mmCIF file of C-alpha atoms and ligand atoms in Angstrom:
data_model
loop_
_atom_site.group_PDB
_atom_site.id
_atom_site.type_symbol
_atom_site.label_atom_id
_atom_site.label_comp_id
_atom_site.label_asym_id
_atom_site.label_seq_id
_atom_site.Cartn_x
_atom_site.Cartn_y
_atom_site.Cartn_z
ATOM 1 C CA UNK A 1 41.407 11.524 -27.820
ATOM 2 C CA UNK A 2 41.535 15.473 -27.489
ATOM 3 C CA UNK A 3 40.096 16.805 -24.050
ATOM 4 C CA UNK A 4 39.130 20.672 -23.651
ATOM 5 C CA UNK A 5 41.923 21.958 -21.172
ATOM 6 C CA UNK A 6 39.487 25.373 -20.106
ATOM 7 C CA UNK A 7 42.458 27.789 -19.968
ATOM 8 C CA UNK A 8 42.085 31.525 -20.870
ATOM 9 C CA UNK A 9 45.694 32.153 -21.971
ATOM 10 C CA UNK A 10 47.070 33.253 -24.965
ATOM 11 C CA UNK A 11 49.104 30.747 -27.098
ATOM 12 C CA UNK A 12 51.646 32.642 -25.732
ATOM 13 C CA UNK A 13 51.388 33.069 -22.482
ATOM 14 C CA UNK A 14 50.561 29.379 -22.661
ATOM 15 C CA UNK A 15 53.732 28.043 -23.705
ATOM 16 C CA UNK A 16 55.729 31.113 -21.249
ATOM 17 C CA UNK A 17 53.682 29.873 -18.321
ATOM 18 C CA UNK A 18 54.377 26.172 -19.154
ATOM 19 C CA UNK A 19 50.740 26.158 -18.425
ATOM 20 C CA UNK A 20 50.574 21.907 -19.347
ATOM 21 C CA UNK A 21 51.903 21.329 -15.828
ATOM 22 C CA UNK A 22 48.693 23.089 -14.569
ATOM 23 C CA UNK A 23 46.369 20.765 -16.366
ATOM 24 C CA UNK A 24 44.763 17.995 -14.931
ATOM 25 C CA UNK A 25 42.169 15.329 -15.573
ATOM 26 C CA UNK A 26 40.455 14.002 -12.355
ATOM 27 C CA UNK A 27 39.090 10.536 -13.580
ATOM 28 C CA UNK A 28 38.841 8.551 -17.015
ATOM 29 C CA UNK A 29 36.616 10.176 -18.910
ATOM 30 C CA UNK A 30 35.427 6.606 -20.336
ATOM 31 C CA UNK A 31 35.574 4.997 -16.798
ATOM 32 C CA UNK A 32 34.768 7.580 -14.349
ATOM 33 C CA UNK A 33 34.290 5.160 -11.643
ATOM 34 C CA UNK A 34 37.991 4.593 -11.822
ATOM 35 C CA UNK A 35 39.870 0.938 -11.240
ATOM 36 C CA UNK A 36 41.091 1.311 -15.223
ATOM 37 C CA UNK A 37 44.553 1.847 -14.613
ATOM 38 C CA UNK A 38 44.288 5.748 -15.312
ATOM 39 C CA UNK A 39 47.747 7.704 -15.276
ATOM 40 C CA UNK A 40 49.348 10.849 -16.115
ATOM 41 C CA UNK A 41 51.139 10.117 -19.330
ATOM 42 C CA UNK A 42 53.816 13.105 -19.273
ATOM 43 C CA UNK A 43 53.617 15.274 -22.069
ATOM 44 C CA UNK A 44 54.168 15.663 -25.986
ATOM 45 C CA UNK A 45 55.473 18.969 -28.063
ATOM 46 C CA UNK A 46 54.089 20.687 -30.565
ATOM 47 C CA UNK A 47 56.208 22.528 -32.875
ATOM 48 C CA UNK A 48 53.876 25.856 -32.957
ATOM 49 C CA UNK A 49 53.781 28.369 -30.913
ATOM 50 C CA UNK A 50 57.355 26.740 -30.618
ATOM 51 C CA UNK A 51 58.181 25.466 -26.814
ATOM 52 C CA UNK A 52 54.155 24.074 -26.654
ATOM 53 C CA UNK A 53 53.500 21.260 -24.723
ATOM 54 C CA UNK A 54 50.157 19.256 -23.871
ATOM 55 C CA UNK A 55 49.774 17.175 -21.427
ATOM 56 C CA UNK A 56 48.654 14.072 -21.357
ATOM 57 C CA UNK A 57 46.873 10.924 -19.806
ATOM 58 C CA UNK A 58 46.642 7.292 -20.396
ATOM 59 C CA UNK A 59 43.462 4.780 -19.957
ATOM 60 C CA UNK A 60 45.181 0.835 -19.681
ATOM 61 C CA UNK A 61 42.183 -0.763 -19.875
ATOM 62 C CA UNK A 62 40.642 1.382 -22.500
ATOM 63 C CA UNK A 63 43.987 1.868 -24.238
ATOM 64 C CA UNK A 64 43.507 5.038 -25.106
ATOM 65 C CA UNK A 65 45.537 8.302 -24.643
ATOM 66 C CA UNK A 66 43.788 11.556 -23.572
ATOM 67 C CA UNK A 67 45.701 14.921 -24.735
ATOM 68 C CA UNK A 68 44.280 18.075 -22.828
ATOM 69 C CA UNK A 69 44.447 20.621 -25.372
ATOM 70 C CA UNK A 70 44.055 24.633 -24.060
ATOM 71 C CA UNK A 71 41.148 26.858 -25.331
ATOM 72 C CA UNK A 72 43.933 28.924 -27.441
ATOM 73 C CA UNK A 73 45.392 26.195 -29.684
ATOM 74 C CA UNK A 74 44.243 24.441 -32.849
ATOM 75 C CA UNK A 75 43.047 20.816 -33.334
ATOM 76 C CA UNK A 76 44.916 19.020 -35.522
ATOM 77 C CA UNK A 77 46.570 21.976 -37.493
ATOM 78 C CA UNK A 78 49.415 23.601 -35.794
ATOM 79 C CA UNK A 79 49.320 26.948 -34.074
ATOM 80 C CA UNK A 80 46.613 29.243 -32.438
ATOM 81 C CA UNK A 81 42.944 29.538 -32.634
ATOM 82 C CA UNK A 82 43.383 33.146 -32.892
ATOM 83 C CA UNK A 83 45.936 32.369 -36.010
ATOM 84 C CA UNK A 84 43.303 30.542 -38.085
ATOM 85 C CA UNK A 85 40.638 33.222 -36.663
ATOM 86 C CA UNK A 86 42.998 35.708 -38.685
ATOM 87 C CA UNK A 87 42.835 34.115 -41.855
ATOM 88 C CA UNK A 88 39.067 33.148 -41.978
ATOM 89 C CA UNK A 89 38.348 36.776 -40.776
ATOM 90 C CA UNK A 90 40.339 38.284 -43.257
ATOM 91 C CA UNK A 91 38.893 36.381 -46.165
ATOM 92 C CA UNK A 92 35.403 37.567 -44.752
ATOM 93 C CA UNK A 93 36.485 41.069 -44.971
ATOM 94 C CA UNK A 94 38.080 40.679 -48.865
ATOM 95 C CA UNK A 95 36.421 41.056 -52.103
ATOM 96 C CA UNK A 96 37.435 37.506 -53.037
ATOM 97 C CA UNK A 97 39.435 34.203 -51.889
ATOM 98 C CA UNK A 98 42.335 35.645 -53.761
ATOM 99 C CA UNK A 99 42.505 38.922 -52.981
ATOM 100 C CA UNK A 100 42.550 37.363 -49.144
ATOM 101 C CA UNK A 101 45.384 35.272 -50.284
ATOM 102 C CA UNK A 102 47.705 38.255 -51.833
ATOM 103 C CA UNK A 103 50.810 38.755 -49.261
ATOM 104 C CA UNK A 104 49.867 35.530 -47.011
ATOM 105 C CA UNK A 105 52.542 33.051 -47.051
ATOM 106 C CA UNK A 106 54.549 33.765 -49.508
ATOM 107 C CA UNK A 107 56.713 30.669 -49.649
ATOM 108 C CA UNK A 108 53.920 28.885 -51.468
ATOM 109 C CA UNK A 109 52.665 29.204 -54.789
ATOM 110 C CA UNK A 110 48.666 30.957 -55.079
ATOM 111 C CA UNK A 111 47.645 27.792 -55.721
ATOM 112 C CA UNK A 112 48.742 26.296 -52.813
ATOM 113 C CA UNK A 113 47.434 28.967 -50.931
ATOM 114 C CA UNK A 114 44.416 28.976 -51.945
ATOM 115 C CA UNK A 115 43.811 25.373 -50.516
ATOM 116 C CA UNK A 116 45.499 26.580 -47.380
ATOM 117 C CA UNK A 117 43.112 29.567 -47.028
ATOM 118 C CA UNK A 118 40.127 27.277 -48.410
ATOM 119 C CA UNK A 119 40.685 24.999 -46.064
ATOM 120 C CA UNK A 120 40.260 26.844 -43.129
ATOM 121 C CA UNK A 121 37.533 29.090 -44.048
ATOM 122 C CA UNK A 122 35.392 26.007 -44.987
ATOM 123 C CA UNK A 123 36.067 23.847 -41.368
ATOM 124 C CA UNK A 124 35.369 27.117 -39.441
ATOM 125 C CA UNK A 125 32.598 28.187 -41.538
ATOM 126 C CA UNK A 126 30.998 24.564 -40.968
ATOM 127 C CA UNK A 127 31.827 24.929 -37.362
ATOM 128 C CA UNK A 128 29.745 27.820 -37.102
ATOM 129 C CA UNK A 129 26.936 26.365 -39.094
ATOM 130 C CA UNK A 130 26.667 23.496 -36.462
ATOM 131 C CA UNK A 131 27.158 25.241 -33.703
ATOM 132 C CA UNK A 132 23.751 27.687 -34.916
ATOM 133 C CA UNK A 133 21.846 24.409 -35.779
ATOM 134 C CA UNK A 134 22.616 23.004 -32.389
ATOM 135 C CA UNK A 135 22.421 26.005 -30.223
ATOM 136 C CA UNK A 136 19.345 27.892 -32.395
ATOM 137 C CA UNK A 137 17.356 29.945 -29.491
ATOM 138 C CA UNK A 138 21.770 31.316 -28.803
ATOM 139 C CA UNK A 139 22.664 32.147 -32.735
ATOM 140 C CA UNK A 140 19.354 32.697 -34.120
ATOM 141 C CA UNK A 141 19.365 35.759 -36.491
ATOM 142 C CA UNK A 142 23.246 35.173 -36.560
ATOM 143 C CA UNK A 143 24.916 34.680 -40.153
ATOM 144 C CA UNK A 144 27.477 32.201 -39.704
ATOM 145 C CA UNK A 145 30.177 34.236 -40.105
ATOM 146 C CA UNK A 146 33.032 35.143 -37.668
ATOM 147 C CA UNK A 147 32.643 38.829 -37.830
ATOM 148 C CA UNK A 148 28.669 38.030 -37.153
ATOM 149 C CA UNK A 149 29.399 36.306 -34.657
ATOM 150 C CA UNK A 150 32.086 38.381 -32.902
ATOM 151 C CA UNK A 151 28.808 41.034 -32.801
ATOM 152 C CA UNK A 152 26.361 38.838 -31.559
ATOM 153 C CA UNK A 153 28.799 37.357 -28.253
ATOM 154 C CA UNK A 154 30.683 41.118 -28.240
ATOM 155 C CA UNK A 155 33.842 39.364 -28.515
ATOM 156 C CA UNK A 156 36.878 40.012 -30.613
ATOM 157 C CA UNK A 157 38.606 36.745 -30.317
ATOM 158 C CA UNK A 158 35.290 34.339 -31.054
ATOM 159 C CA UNK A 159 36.957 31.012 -31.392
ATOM 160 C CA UNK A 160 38.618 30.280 -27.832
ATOM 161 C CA UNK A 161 35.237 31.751 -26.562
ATOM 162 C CA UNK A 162 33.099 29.101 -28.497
ATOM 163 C CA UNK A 163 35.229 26.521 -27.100
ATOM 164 C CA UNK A 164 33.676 27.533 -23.555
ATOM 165 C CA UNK A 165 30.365 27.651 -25.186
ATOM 166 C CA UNK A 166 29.829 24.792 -27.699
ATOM 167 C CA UNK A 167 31.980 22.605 -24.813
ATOM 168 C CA UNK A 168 29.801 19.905 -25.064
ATOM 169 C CA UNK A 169 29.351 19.440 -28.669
ATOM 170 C CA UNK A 170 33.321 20.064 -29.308
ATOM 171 C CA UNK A 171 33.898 15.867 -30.151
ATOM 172 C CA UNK A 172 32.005 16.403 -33.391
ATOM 173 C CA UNK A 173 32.229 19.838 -34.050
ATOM 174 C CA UNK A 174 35.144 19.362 -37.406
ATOM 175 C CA UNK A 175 38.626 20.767 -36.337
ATOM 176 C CA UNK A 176 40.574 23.016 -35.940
ATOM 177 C CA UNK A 177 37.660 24.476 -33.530
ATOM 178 C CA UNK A 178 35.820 21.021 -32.613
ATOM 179 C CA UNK A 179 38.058 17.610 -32.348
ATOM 180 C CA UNK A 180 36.357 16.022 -34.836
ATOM 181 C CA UNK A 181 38.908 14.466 -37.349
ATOM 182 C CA UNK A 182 36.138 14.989 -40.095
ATOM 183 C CA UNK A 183 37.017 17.328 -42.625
ATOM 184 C CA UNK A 184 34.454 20.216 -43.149
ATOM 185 C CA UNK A 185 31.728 19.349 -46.092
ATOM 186 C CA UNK A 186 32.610 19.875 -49.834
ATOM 187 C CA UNK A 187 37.036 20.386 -48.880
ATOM 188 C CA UNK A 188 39.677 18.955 -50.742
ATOM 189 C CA UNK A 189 40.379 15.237 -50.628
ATOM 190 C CA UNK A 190 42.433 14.347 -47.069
ATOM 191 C CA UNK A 191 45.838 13.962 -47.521
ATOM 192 C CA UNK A 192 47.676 12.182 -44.857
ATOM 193 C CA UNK A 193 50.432 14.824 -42.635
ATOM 194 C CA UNK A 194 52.722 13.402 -40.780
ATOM 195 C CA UNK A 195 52.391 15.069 -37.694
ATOM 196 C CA UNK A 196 56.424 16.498 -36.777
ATOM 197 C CA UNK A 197 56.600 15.591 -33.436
ATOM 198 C CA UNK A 198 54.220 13.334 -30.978
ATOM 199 C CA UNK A 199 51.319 10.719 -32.061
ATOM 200 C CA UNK A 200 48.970 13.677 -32.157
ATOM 201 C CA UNK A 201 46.025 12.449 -34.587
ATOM 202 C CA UNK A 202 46.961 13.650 -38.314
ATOM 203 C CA UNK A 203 46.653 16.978 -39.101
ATOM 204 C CA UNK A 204 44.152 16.998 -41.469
ATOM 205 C CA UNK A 205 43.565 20.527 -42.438
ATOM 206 C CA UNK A 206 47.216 20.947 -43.394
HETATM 207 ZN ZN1 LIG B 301 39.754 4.359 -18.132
#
C-alpha cells in the first residue's frame, strides 16, 4: 500500500539527500492502536531518478507492506511528477496528440508513443476531473486542465502541490498522481509490467 511521504524536494534533491531515511510512519495506518507487530521494513530502489529509494514498513498481523512514497515521484510509473507534468502540459499546449509526440522519445516508434503520451494525459486528465468533482466550492470555474489549474493555485509545478491538497482522496485518485491502481476511464487495455526492481505494485501506466 502507497503512503503520502509530505516532502517538498525535488526528485532530485530527493535521491541526493537520501531523503527515505527521513521518512517515518508513527503507527499502522490499519491498526493505529498498535500491538500488530508494526516495523520498519528497510527500503526498496527504484530505477528512476536512478539512486531512489522508498522506504518502507511492514503490518504482521495485517500482512501488508506500507511504501512511503515523496510528493515528487510517480505512482506506479517510474520517474517524477514533474516528468509526467511535462508531457501532459506539453500536449495541452500542441495543436494535436501528434504534434506533442514529434521529438519525444525517439527510441520508440509514433505509435508507441502515442500510447505512452495517451496514457498519461488521460490518468492526469481524470485526476483532475475527480479532484474538481470532489473539491467543487476549490476548482469551480476551473477547466480540468493542468495549465488551468497551474492559474487557478498560482503554481508552476501543480502535481506535487495537489498531492498536499487532494491528500485525503489520493487512495482512489488513478495513478501516477493518486495510488489508485485503476487505470484512467476509456485507456488502453492493462498490460502487466514487471516492475525492474522491488515488489512495487505493477506499473500500470507503462
Ligand atoms: Zn498493523
Amino acid at each position: 500500500m502507497q503512503i503520502r511521504y509530505e516532502c517538498d524536494l525535488t526528485g532530485e534533491e530527493y535521491v541526493t539527500q537520501k531523503a527515505w531515511r527521513n521518512a517515518s510512519l508513527k503507527h499502522c495506518p490499519l491498526h493505529p492502536e498498535g500491538g500488530c507487530g508494526f516495523t520498519r521494513n528497510g527500503t526498496y530502489e527504484r530505477c528512476f531518478p536512478p539512486g531512489t529509494r522508498i522506504a518502507r514498513w511492514y503490518c504482521r498481523r495485517g500482512h501488508c507492506t506500507f511504501s512511503l512514497l515523496p510528493d515528487c515521484l510517480s505512482a506506479r510509473l517510474p520517474g517524477t511528477l514533474a516528468e509526467v507534468e511535462a508531457v501532459v502540459g506539453r500536449v495541452e499546449q500542441a495543436r494535436s496528440l501528434e504534434a506533442a509526440c514529434s521529438g519525444l522519445r525517439i527510441e520508440i516508434e509514433l505509435p508507441g508513443v502515442l500510447r505512452w503520451v495517451r496514457r498519461r494525459v488521460q490518468a492526469i486528465h481524470a485526476a483532475l476531473n475527480t479532484i474538481k468533482g470532489l473539491m467543487p466550492e476549490r476548482f469551480a470555474g476551473c477547466e480540468p486542465l493542468l495549465g488551468a489549474f497551474a492559474e487557478h493555485l498560482g503554481v508552476d509545478g501543480v502535481l506535487p502541490v495537489l498531492r498536499s491538497i487532494a491528500a485525503p482522496y489520493l487512495p482512489s485518485l488513478p495513478a501516477p498522481l493518486g495510488f489508485s491502481p485503476r487505470p484512467s476511464q476509456g485507456g488502453e487495455p492493462n498490460r502487466s509490467h514487471q516492475h525492474p526492481a522491488g515488489p512495487d505494485p505493477p506499473a500500470l501506466l507503462v
